[in-house]
Amino acid sequence: MSSRYEGMSAKDADDLMVGIIGLLVSEAMDEARAMTQEEWDGRDESHPSHYFASAIFYTVQNRLTAAPR
């Protein structure tokens, strides 16, 4: 199995990691914007922060283990 970071310089891998995090945030914001007020009110308050923290953690971990330093 190859890594999405394979063959990249450390700077390019870092730039890709930042871009991936940006896409995750953008996707979550789009989802939130599409919600009705009723859906928003019924959502668990801790969900967004847990989602972002988990997504960023796993993206960074993947970068650290799969790309050049």
PDB file of N, CA, C and O in Angstrom:
ATOM      1  N   MET A   1       0.842  -1.169   0.000  1.00  0.00           N
ATOM      2  CA  MET A   1       0.000   0.000   0.000  1.00  0.00           C
ATOM      3  C   MET A   1       0.893   1.239   0.000  1.00  0.00           C
ATOM      4  O   MET A   1       1.796   1.375   0.819  1.00  0.00           O
ATOM      5  N   SER A   2       0.657   2.157  -0.895  1.00  0.00           N
ATOM      6  CA  SER A   2       1.488   3.350  -0.952  1.00  0.00           C
ATOM      7  C   SER A   2       0.838   4.486  -0.164  1.00  0.00           C
ATOM      8  O   SER A   2      -0.357   4.507   0.070  1.00  0.00           O
ATOM      9  N   SER A   3       1.663   5.424   0.204  1.00  0.00           N
ATOM     10  CA  SER A   3       1.227   6.586   0.967  1.00  0.00           C
ATOM     11  C   SER A   3       0.958   7.739   0.009  1.00  0.00           C
ATOM     12  O   SER A   3       1.629   7.883  -1.006  1.00  0.00           O
ATOM     13  N   ARG A   4       0.008   8.567   0.351  1.00  0.00           N
ATOM     14  CA  ARG A   4      -0.244   9.751  -0.489  1.00  0.00           C
ATOM     15  C   ARG A   4       0.940  10.703  -0.457  1.00  0.00           C
ATOM     16  O   ARG A   4       1.056  11.592  -1.278  1.00  0.00           O
ATOM     17  N   TYR A   5       1.825  10.531   0.529  1.00  0.00           N
ATOM     18  CA  TYR A   5       3.002  11.384   0.668  1.00  0.00           C
ATOM     19  C   TYR A   5       4.243  10.820  -0.025  1.00  0.00           C
ATOM     20  O   TYR A   5       5.292  11.445  -0.020  1.00  0.00           O
ATOM     21  N   GLU A   6       4.114   9.646  -0.611  1.00  0.00           N
ATOM     22  CA  GLU A   6       5.256   8.979  -1.225  1.00  0.00           C
ATOM     23  C   GLU A   6       5.899   9.859  -2.286  1.00  0.00           C
ATOM     24  O   GLU A   6       5.228  10.408  -3.165  1.00  0.00           O
ATOM     25  N   GLY A   7       7.211   9.984  -2.202  1.00  0.00           N
ATOM     26  CA  GLY A   7       7.975  10.729  -3.191  1.00  0.00           C
ATOM     27  C   GLY A   7       7.971  12.242  -3.014  1.00  0.00           C
ATOM     28  O   GLY A   7       8.531  12.951  -3.837  1.00  0.00           O
ATOM     29  N   MET A   8       7.355  12.732  -1.964  1.00  0.00           N
ATOM     30  CA  MET A   8       7.296  14.180  -1.738  1.00  0.00           C
ATOM     31  C   MET A   8       8.432  14.646  -0.842  1.00  0.00           C
ATOM     32  O   MET A   8       8.944  13.878  -0.034  1.00  0.00           O
ATOM     33  N   SER A   9       8.775  15.903  -1.008  1.00  0.00           N
ATOM     34  CA  SER A   9       9.701  16.507  -0.058  1.00  0.00           C
ATOM     35  C   SER A   9       8.939  16.755   1.247  1.00  0.00           C
ATOM     36  O   SER A   9       7.696  16.726   1.269  1.00  0.00           O
ATOM     37  N   ALA A  10       9.674  17.016   2.322  1.00  0.00           N
ATOM     38  CA  ALA A  10       9.027  17.290   3.612  1.00  0.00           C
ATOM     39  C   ALA A  10       8.114  18.509   3.510  1.00  0.00           C
ATOM     40  O   ALA A  10       6.998  18.512   4.042  1.00  0.00           O
ATOM     41  N   LYS A  11       8.539  19.543   2.799  1.00  0.00           N
ATOM     42  CA  LYS A  11       7.710  20.762   2.667  1.00  0.00           C
ATOM     43  C   LYS A  11       6.426  20.459   1.901  1.00  0.00           C
ATOM     44  O   LYS A  11       5.348  20.888   2.294  1.00  0.00           O
ATOM     45  N   ASP A  12       6.544  19.719   0.806  1.00  0.00           N
ATOM     46  CA  ASP A  12       5.348  19.377   0.028  1.00  0.00           C
ATOM     47  C   ASP A  12       4.388  18.508   0.844  1.00  0.00           C
ATOM     48  O   ASP A  12       3.169  18.679   0.774  1.00  0.00           O
ATOM     49  N   ALA A  13       4.951  17.583   1.632  1.00  0.00           N
ATOM     50  CA  ALA A  13       4.109  16.738   2.481  1.00  0.00           C
ATOM     51  C   ALA A  13       3.396  17.581   3.537  1.00  0.00           C
ATOM     52  O   ALA A  13       2.212  17.374   3.813  1.00  0.00           O
ATOM     53  N   ASP A  14       4.112  18.543   4.113  1.00  0.00           N
ATOM     54  CA  ASP A  14       3.483  19.437   5.096  1.00  0.00           C
ATOM     55  C   ASP A  14       2.374  20.259   4.449  1.00  0.00           C
ATOM     56  O   ASP A  14       1.302  20.431   5.022  1.00  0.00           O
ATOM     57  N   ASP A  15       2.636  20.765   3.250  1.00  0.00           N
ATOM     58  CA  ASP A  15       1.621  21.547   2.543  1.00  0.00           C
ATOM     59  C   ASP A  15       0.377  20.702   2.249  1.00  0.00           C
ATOM     60  O   ASP A  15      -0.754  21.169   2.387  1.00  0.00           O
ATOM     61  N   LEU A  16       0.594  19.455   1.844  1.00  0.00           N
ATOM     62  CA  LEU A  16      -0.536  18.559   1.584  1.00  0.00           C
ATOM     63  C   LEU A  16      -1.315  18.299   2.864  1.00  0.00           C
ATOM     64  O   LEU A  16      -2.546  18.333   2.867  1.00  0.00           O
ATOM     65  N   MET A  17      -0.609  18.086   3.979  1.00  0.00           N
ATOM     66  CA  MET A  17      -1.276  17.844   5.253  1.00  0.00           C
ATOM     67  C   MET A  17      -2.149  19.042   5.635  1.00  0.00           C
ATOM     68  O   MET A  17      -3.309  18.871   6.023  1.00  0.00           O
ATOM     69  N   VAL A  18      -1.626  20.232   5.492  1.00  0.00           N
ATOM     70  CA  VAL A  18      -2.402  21.444   5.804  1.00  0.00           C
ATOM     71  C   VAL A  18      -3.621  21.535   4.884  1.00  0.00           C
ATOM     72  O   VAL A  18      -4.721  21.872   5.320  1.00  0.00           O
ATOM     73  N   GLY A  19      -3.445  21.205   3.625  1.00  0.00           N
ATOM     74  CA  GLY A  19      -4.564  21.215   2.684  1.00  0.00           C
ATOM     75  C   GLY A  19      -5.641  20.211   3.046  1.00  0.00           C
ATOM     76  O   GLY A  19      -6.840  20.504   2.954  1.00  0.00           O
ATOM     77  N   ILE A  20      -5.228  19.027   3.476  1.00  0.00           N
ATOM     78  CA  ILE A  20      -6.189  17.998   3.886  1.00  0.00           C
ATOM     79  C   ILE A  20      -6.991  18.480   5.088  1.00  0.00           C
ATOM     80  O   ILE A  20      -8.219  18.331   5.133  1.00  0.00           O
ATOM     81  N   ILE A  21      -6.316  19.074   6.057  1.00  0.00           N
ATOM     82  CA  ILE A  21      -7.015  19.611   7.234  1.00  0.00           C
ATOM     83  C   ILE A  21      -7.987  20.701   6.803  1.00  0.00           C
ATOM     84  O   ILE A  21      -9.128  20.751   7.270  1.00  0.00           O
ATOM     85  N   GLY A  22      -7.568  21.562   5.891  1.00  0.00           N
ATOM     86  CA  GLY A  22      -8.452  22.614   5.382  1.00  0.00           C
ATOM     87  C   GLY A  22      -9.701  22.048   4.716  1.00  0.00           C
ATOM     88  O   GLY A  22     -10.804  22.563   4.907  1.00  0.00           O
ATOM     89  N   LEU A  23      -9.530  20.975   3.954  1.00  0.00           N
ATOM     90  CA  LEU A  23     -10.683  20.338   3.308  1.00  0.00           C
ATOM     91  C   LEU A  23     -11.634  19.726   4.329  1.00  0.00           C
ATOM     92  O   LEU A  23     -12.861  19.811   4.172  1.00  0.00           O
ATOM     93  N   LEU A  24     -11.087  19.115   5.377  1.00  0.00           N
ATOM     94  CA  LEU A  24     -11.933  18.545   6.433  1.00  0.00           C
ATOM     95  C   LEU A  24     -12.768  19.629   7.111  1.00  0.00           C
ATOM     96  O   LEU A  24     -13.966  19.458   7.350  1.00  0.00           O
ATOM     97  N   VAL A  25     -12.132  20.755   7.402  1.00  0.00           N
ATOM     98  CA  VAL A  25     -12.841  21.866   8.038  1.00  0.00           C
ATOM     99  C   VAL A  25     -13.906  22.416   7.092  1.00  0.00           C
ATOM    100  O   VAL A  25     -15.046  22.658   7.497  1.00  0.00           O
ATOM    101  N   SER A  26     -13.546  22.595   5.838  1.00  0.00           N
ATOM    102  CA  SER A  26     -14.489  23.114   4.851  1.00  0.00           C
ATOM    103  C   SER A  26     -15.691  22.192   4.696  1.00  0.00           C
ATOM    104  O   SER A  26     -16.842  22.653   4.637  1.00  0.00           O
ATOM    105  N   GLU A  27     -15.441  20.895   4.651  1.00  0.00           N
ATOM    106  CA  GLU A  27     -16.521  19.923   4.521  1.00  0.00           C
ATOM    107  C   GLU A  27     -17.468  19.989   5.730  1.00  0.00           C
ATOM    108  O   GLU A  27     -18.691  19.955   5.575  1.00  0.00           O
ATOM    109  N   ALA A  28     -16.906  20.105   6.920  1.00  0.00           N
ATOM    110  CA  ALA A  28     -17.736  20.186   8.128  1.00  0.00           C
ATOM    111  C   ALA A  28     -18.542  21.487   8.148  1.00  0.00           C
ATOM    112  O   ALA A  28     -19.704  21.499   8.573  1.00  0.00           O
ATOM    113  N   MET A  29     -17.941  22.572   7.679  1.00  0.00           N
ATOM    114  CA  MET A  29     -18.668  23.846   7.625  1.00  0.00           C
ATOM    115  C   MET A  29     -19.807  23.777   6.617  1.00  0.00           C
ATOM    116  O   MET A  29     -20.906  24.282   6.887  1.00  0.00           O
ATOM    117  N   ASP A  30     -19.572  23.151   5.479  1.00  0.00           N
ATOM    118  CA  ASP A  30     -20.635  22.988   4.484  1.00  0.00           C
ATOM    119  C   ASP A  30     -21.785  22.166   5.053  1.00  0.00           C
ATOM    120  O   ASP A  30     -22.960  22.482   4.836  1.00  0.00           O
ATOM    121  N   GLU A  31     -21.438  21.106   5.785  1.00  0.00           N
ATOM    122  CA  GLU A  31     -22.466  20.275   6.407  1.00  0.00           C
ATOM    123  C   GLU A  31     -23.286  21.095   7.414  1.00  0.00           C
ATOM    124  O   GLU A  31     -24.510  21.011   7.443  1.00  0.00           O
ATOM    125  N   ALA A  32     -22.600  21.892   8.215  1.00  0.00           N
ATOM    126  CA  ALA A  32     -23.300  22.708   9.215  1.00  0.00           C
ATOM    127  C   ALA A  32     -24.206  23.741   8.542  1.00  0.00           C
ATOM    128  O   ALA A  32     -25.334  23.972   8.989  1.00  0.00           O
ATOM    129  N   ARG A  33     -23.737  24.340   7.472  1.00  0.00           N
ATOM    130  CA  ARG A  33     -24.546  25.343   6.760  1.00  0.00           C
ATOM    131  C   ARG A  33     -25.803  24.740   6.149  1.00  0.00           C
ATOM    132  O   ARG A  33     -26.813  25.416   5.999  1.00  0.00           O
ATOM    133  N   ALA A  34     -25.721  23.463   5.778  1.00  0.00           N
ATOM    134  CA  ALA A  34     -26.852  22.796   5.135  1.00  0.00           C
ATOM    135  C   ALA A  34     -27.907  22.327   6.136  1.00  0.00           C
ATOM    136  O   ALA A  34     -29.000  21.943   5.736  1.00  0.00           O
ATOM    137  N   MET A  35     -27.578  22.388   7.417  1.00  0.00           N
ATOM    138  CA  MET A  35     -28.519  21.908   8.435  1.00  0.00           C
ATOM    139  C   MET A  35     -29.653  22.904   8.654  1.00  0.00           C
ATOM    140  O   MET A  35     -29.454  24.115   8.555  1.00  0.00           O
ATOM    141  N   THR A  36     -30.802  22.356   8.957  1.00  0.00           N
ATOM    142  CA  THR A  36     -31.909  23.215   9.364  1.00  0.00           C
ATOM    143  C   THR A  36     -31.674  23.618  10.817  1.00  0.00           C
ATOM    144  O   THR A  36     -30.848  23.025  11.512  1.00  0.00           O
ATOM    145  N   GLN A  37     -32.409  24.622  11.266  1.00  0.00           N
ATOM    146  CA  GLN A  37     -32.269  25.047  12.659  1.00  0.00           C
ATOM    147  C   GLN A  37     -32.616  23.904  13.613  1.00  0.00           C
ATOM    148  O   GLN A  37     -31.968  23.716  14.638  1.00  0.00           O
ATOM    149  N   GLU A  38     -33.614  23.126  13.246  1.00  0.00           N
ATOM    150  CA  GLU A  38     -34.025  21.982  14.063  1.00  0.00           C
ATOM    151  C   GLU A  38     -32.893  20.946  14.165  1.00  0.00           C
ATOM    152  O   GLU A  38     -32.614  20.428  15.252  1.00  0.00           O
ATOM    153  N   GLU A  39     -32.239  20.657  13.033  1.00  0.00           N
ATOM    154  CA  GLU A  39     -31.118  19.717  13.040  1.00  0.00           C
ATOM    155  C   GLU A  39     -29.965  20.262  13.886  1.00  0.00           C
ATOM    156  O   GLU A  39     -29.341  19.533  14.648  1.00  0.00           O
ATOM    157  N   TRP A  40     -29.695  21.547  13.726  1.00  0.00           N
ATOM    158  CA  TRP A  40     -28.605  22.179  14.472  1.00  0.00           C
ATOM    159  C   TRP A  40     -28.872  22.128  15.973  1.00  0.00           C
ATOM    160  O   TRP A  40     -27.985  21.822  16.762  1.00  0.00           O
ATOM    161  N   ASP A  41     -30.101  22.441  16.360  1.00  0.00           N
ATOM    162  CA  ASP A  41     -30.464  22.447  17.777  1.00  0.00           C
ATOM    163  C   ASP A  41     -30.380  21.048  18.391  1.00  0.00           C
ATOM    164  O   ASP A  41     -30.087  20.909  19.577  1.00  0.00           O
ATOM    165  N   GLY A  42     -30.636  20.017  17.599  1.00  0.00           N
ATOM    166  CA  GLY A  42     -30.617  18.655  18.093  1.00  0.00           C
ATOM    167  C   GLY A  42     -29.252  18.007  18.076  1.00  0.00           C
ATOM    168  O   GLY A  42     -29.078  16.882  18.541  1.00  0.00           O
ATOM    169  N   ARG A  43     -28.266  18.699  17.570  1.00  0.00           N
ATOM    170  CA  ARG A  43     -26.922  18.142  17.460  1.00  0.00           C
ATOM    171  C   ARG A  43     -26.193  18.185  18.796  1.00  0.00           C
ATOM    172  O   ARG A  43     -26.308  19.137  19.552  1.00  0.00           O
ATOM    173  N   ASP A  44     -25.431  17.156  19.056  1.00  0.00           N
ATOM    174  CA  ASP A  44     -24.616  17.091  20.260  1.00  0.00           C
ATOM    175  C   ASP A  44     -23.575  18.215  20.217  1.00  0.00           C
ATOM    176  O   ASP A  44     -22.813  18.317  19.251  1.00  0.00           O
ATOM    177  N   GLU A  45     -23.519  19.033  21.238  1.00  0.00           N
ATOM    178  CA  GLU A  45     -22.619  20.189  21.252  1.00  0.00           C
ATOM    179  C   GLU A  45     -21.148  19.811  21.150  1.00  0.00           C
ATOM    180  O   GLU A  45     -20.340  20.572  20.630  1.00  0.00           O
ATOM    181  N   SER A  46     -20.788  18.648  21.670  1.00  0.00           N
ATOM    182  CA  SER A  46     -19.374  18.257  21.645  1.00  0.00           C
ATOM    183  C   SER A  46     -18.953  17.654  20.307  1.00  0.00           C
ATOM    184  O   SER A  46     -17.761  17.474  20.065  1.00  0.00           O
ATOM    185  N   HIS A  47     -19.919  17.340  19.447  1.00  0.00           N
ATOM    186  CA  HIS A  47     -19.584  16.684  18.182  1.00  0.00           C
ATOM    187  C   HIS A  47     -18.599  17.486  17.330  1.00  0.00           C
ATOM    188  O   HIS A  47     -17.582  16.920  16.890  1.00  0.00           O
ATOM    189  N   PRO A  48     -18.830  18.766  17.050  1.00  0.00           N
ATOM    190  CA  PRO A  48     -17.894  19.480  16.160  1.00  0.00           C
ATOM    191  C   PRO A  48     -16.464  19.509  16.695  1.00  0.00           C
ATOM    192  O   PRO A  48     -15.523  19.245  15.951  1.00  0.00           O
ATOM    193  N   SER A  49     -16.289  19.818  17.965  1.00  0.00           N
ATOM    194  CA  SER A  49     -14.920  19.898  18.482  1.00  0.00           C
ATOM    195  C   SER A  49     -14.256  18.523  18.482  1.00  0.00           C
ATOM    196  O   SER A  49     -13.065  18.385  18.172  1.00  0.00           O
ATOM    197  N   HIS A  50     -14.996  17.482  18.807  1.00  0.00           N
ATOM    198  CA  HIS A  50     -14.441  16.128  18.787  1.00  0.00           C
ATOM    199  C   HIS A  50     -14.098  15.723  17.358  1.00  0.00           C
ATOM    200  O   HIS A  50     -13.046  15.130  17.094  1.00  0.00           O
ATOM    201  N   TYR A  51     -14.977  16.056  16.414  1.00  0.00           N
ATOM    202  CA  TYR A  51     -14.727  15.732  15.004  1.00  0.00           C
ATOM    203  C   TYR A  51     -13.439  16.399  14.515  1.00  0.00           C
ATOM    204  O   TYR A  51     -12.580  15.756  13.922  1.00  0.00           O
ATOM    205  N   PHE A  52     -13.319  17.702  14.766  1.00  0.00           N
ATOM    206  CA  PHE A  52     -12.128  18.424  14.305  1.00  0.00           C
ATOM    207  C   PHE A  52     -10.865  17.908  14.975  1.00  0.00           C
ATOM    208  O   PHE A  52      -9.843  17.705  14.320  1.00  0.00           O
ATOM    209  N   ALA A  53     -10.917  17.701  16.274  1.00  0.00           N
ATOM    210  CA  ALA A  53      -9.737  17.224  16.990  1.00  0.00           C
ATOM    211  C   ALA A  53      -9.305  15.854  16.469  1.00  0.00           C
ATOM    212  O   ALA A  53      -8.115  15.620  16.236  1.00  0.00           O
ATOM    213  N   SER A  54     -10.245  14.962  16.272  1.00  0.00           N
ATOM    214  CA  SER A  54      -9.925  13.621  15.764  1.00  0.00           C
ATOM    215  C   SER A  54      -9.373  13.679  14.348  1.00  0.00           C
ATOM    216  O   SER A  54      -8.377  13.025  14.029  1.00  0.00           O
ATOM    217  N   ALA A  55     -10.020  14.449  13.507  1.00  0.00           N
ATOM    218  CA  ALA A  55      -9.584  14.549  12.109  1.00  0.00           C
ATOM    219  C   ALA A  55      -8.179  15.120  12.016  1.00  0.00           C
ATOM    220  O   ALA A  55      -7.335  14.609  11.263  1.00  0.00           O
ATOM    221  N   ILE A  56      -7.911  16.164  12.776  1.00  0.00           N
ATOM    222  CA  ILE A  56      -6.576  16.777  12.751  1.00  0.00           C
ATOM    223  C   ILE A  56      -5.543  15.815  13.326  1.00  0.00           C
ATOM    224  O   ILE A  56      -4.457  15.639  12.762  1.00  0.00           O
ATOM    225  N   PHE A  57      -5.867  15.164  14.432  1.00  0.00           N
ATOM    226  CA  PHE A  57      -4.937  14.212  15.046  1.00  0.00           C
ATOM    227  C   PHE A  57      -4.547  13.125  14.054  1.00  0.00           C
ATOM    228  O   PHE A  57      -3.357  12.842  13.854  1.00  0.00           O
ATOM    229  N   TYR A  58      -5.525  12.490  13.422  1.00  0.00           N
ATOM    230  CA  TYR A  58      -5.215  11.388  12.506  1.00  0.00           C
ATOM    231  C   TYR A  58      -4.506  11.865  11.244  1.00  0.00           C
ATOM    232  O   TYR A  58      -3.645  11.169  10.703  1.00  0.00           O
ATOM    233  N   THR A  59      -4.806  13.058  10.785  1.00  0.00           N
ATOM    234  CA  THR A  59      -4.109  13.607   9.619  1.00  0.00           C
ATOM    235  C   THR A  59      -2.642  13.853   9.954  1.00  0.00           C
ATOM    236  O   THR A  59      -1.745  13.520   9.179  1.00  0.00           O
ATOM    237  N   VAL A  60      -2.386  14.438  11.116  1.00  0.00           N
ATOM    238  CA  VAL A  60      -1.007  14.705  11.532  1.00  0.00           C
ATOM    239  C   VAL A  60      -0.267  13.388  11.783  1.00  0.00           C
ATOM    240  O   VAL A  60       0.885  13.236  11.354  1.00  0.00           O
ATOM    241  N   GLN A  61      -0.910  12.428  12.452  1.00  0.00           N
ATOM    242  CA  GLN A  61      -0.270  11.135  12.696  1.00  0.00           C
ATOM    243  C   GLN A  61       0.101  10.455  11.380  1.00  0.00           C
ATOM    244  O   GLN A  61       1.194   9.904  11.249  1.00  0.00           O
ATOM    245  N   ASN A  62      -0.801  10.497  10.418  1.00  0.00           N
ATOM    246  CA  ASN A  62      -0.527   9.905   9.112  1.00  0.00           C
ATOM    247  C   ASN A  62       0.679  10.588   8.476  1.00  0.00           C
ATOM    248  O   ASN A  62       1.563   9.931   7.921  1.00  0.00           O
ATOM    249  N   ARG A  63       0.719  11.896   8.579  1.00  0.00           N
ATOM    250  CA  ARG A  63       1.844  12.657   8.007  1.00  0.00           C
ATOM    251  C   ARG A  63       3.160  12.270   8.681  1.00  0.00           C
ATOM    252  O   ARG A  63       4.175  12.060   8.038  1.00  0.00           O
ATOM    253  N   LEU A  64       3.135  12.142  10.003  1.00  0.00           N
ATOM    254  CA  LEU A  64       4.367  11.844  10.719  1.00  0.00           C
ATOM    255  C   LEU A  64       4.884  10.442  10.436  1.00  0.00           C
ATOM    256  O   LEU A  64       6.096  10.222  10.416  1.00  0.00           O
ATOM    257  N   THR A  65       4.006   9.515  10.213  1.00  0.00           N
ATOM    258  CA  THR A  65       4.434   8.138   9.993  1.00  0.00           C
ATOM    259  C   THR A  65       4.642   7.791   8.529  1.00  0.00           C
ATOM    260  O   THR A  65       5.306   6.798   8.233  1.00  0.00           O
ATOM    261  N   ALA A  66       4.107   8.578   7.617  1.00  0.00           N
ATOM    262  CA  ALA A  66       4.118   8.165   6.217  1.00  0.00           C
ATOM    263  C   ALA A  66       4.901   9.069   5.273  1.00  0.00           C
ATOM    264  O   ALA A  66       4.952   8.809   4.085  1.00  0.00           O
ATOM    265  N   ALA A  67       5.503  10.121   5.787  1.00  0.00           N
ATOM    266  CA  ALA A  67       6.172  11.046   4.870  1.00  0.00           C
ATOM    267  C   ALA A  67       7.554  11.427   5.374  1.00  0.00           C
ATOM    268  O   ALA A  67       7.867  11.261   6.547  1.00  0.00           O
ATOM    269  N   PRO A  68       8.349  11.973   4.479  1.00  0.00           N
ATOM    270  CA  PRO A  68       9.699  12.386   4.868  1.00  0.00           C
ATOM    271  C   PRO A  68       9.661  13.535   5.880  1.00  0.00           C
ATOM    272  O   PRO A  68       8.703  14.284   5.930  1.00  0.00           O
ATOM    273  N   ARG A  69      10.693  13.608   6.693  1.00  0.00           N
ATOM    274  CA  ARG A  69      10.780  14.675   7.704  1.00  0.00           C
ATOM    275  C   ARG A  69      11.858  15.654   7.371  1.00  0.00           C
ATOM    276  O   ARG A  69      12.809  15.446   6.809  1.00  0.00           O
TER     277      ARG A  69
END
